[in-house]
Amino acid sequence: MYCSLPDGKRKKWVCVADGPRDPVTGERKQISSRGNTKKEAMKRVEEAIRKLQEDGID
């Protein structure tokens, strides 16, 4: 997982992580999310990945 605080007007943390691979094509899926704090952004990404693993990829 990669987290950064981008330059510019927005002062929100952005985290990006690899989600589960697409079962048909095998392509990787990157999940990104923003949050006011680094922990909040990390938690949102982890929740999104967990949902994809439980429900499957669209």
Coordinates of C-alpha atoms in Angstrom, one line a residue, residues 11-57:
K11 CA -4.8 18.5 1.9
K12 CA -6.2 15.0 2.0
W13 CA -4.2 11.8 2.1
V14 CA -4.4 9.4 -0.9
C15 CA -3.7 5.7 -0.5
V16 CA -3.4 3.2 -3.3
A17 CA -3.2 -0.6 -3.0
D18 CA -3.5 -3.6 -5.3
G19 CA -6.8 -5.3 -5.1
P20 CA -7.6 -8.9 -6.2
R21 CA -6.9 -9.7 -9.8
D22 CA -9.7 -10.0 -12.4
P23 CA -10.5 -13.7 -12.7
V24 CA -11.1 -13.6 -16.4
T25 CA -8.3 -11.4 -17.7
G26 CA -5.8 -11.6 -14.9
E27 CA -5.3 -7.9 -14.9
R28 CA -4.5 -6.3 -11.5
K29 CA -6.9 -3.7 -10.1
Q30 CA -5.6 -0.7 -8.2
I31 CA -7.9 0.7 -5.4
S32 CA -7.4 4.3 -4.3
S33 CA -9.1 6.3 -1.7
R34 CA -8.8 9.7 0.1
G35 CA -9.2 10.6 3.7
N36 CA -8.5 13.5 6.1
T37 CA -5.9 11.4 7.9
K38 CA -3.5 8.7 6.7
K39 CA -5.2 6.1 8.8
E40 CA -8.6 7.0 7.5
A41 CA -7.5 6.7 3.9
M42 CA -5.8 3.3 4.6
K43 CA -9.0 2.0 6.3
R44 CA -11.1 3.0 3.3
V45 CA -8.8 1.2 0.9
E46 CA -8.8 -1.9 3.1
E47 CA -12.6 -1.9 3.3
A48 CA -12.9 -1.6 -0.5
I49 CA -10.5 -4.5 -1.0
R50 CA -12.4 -6.6 1.6
K51 CA -15.7 -5.9 -0.2
L52 CA -14.2 -7.0 -3.6
Q53 CA -12.8 -10.2 -2.1
E54 CA -16.2 -11.0 -0.4
D55 CA -18.5 -10.0 -3.2
G56 CA -16.3 -10.6 -6.2
I57 CA -15.2 -8.3 -8.9

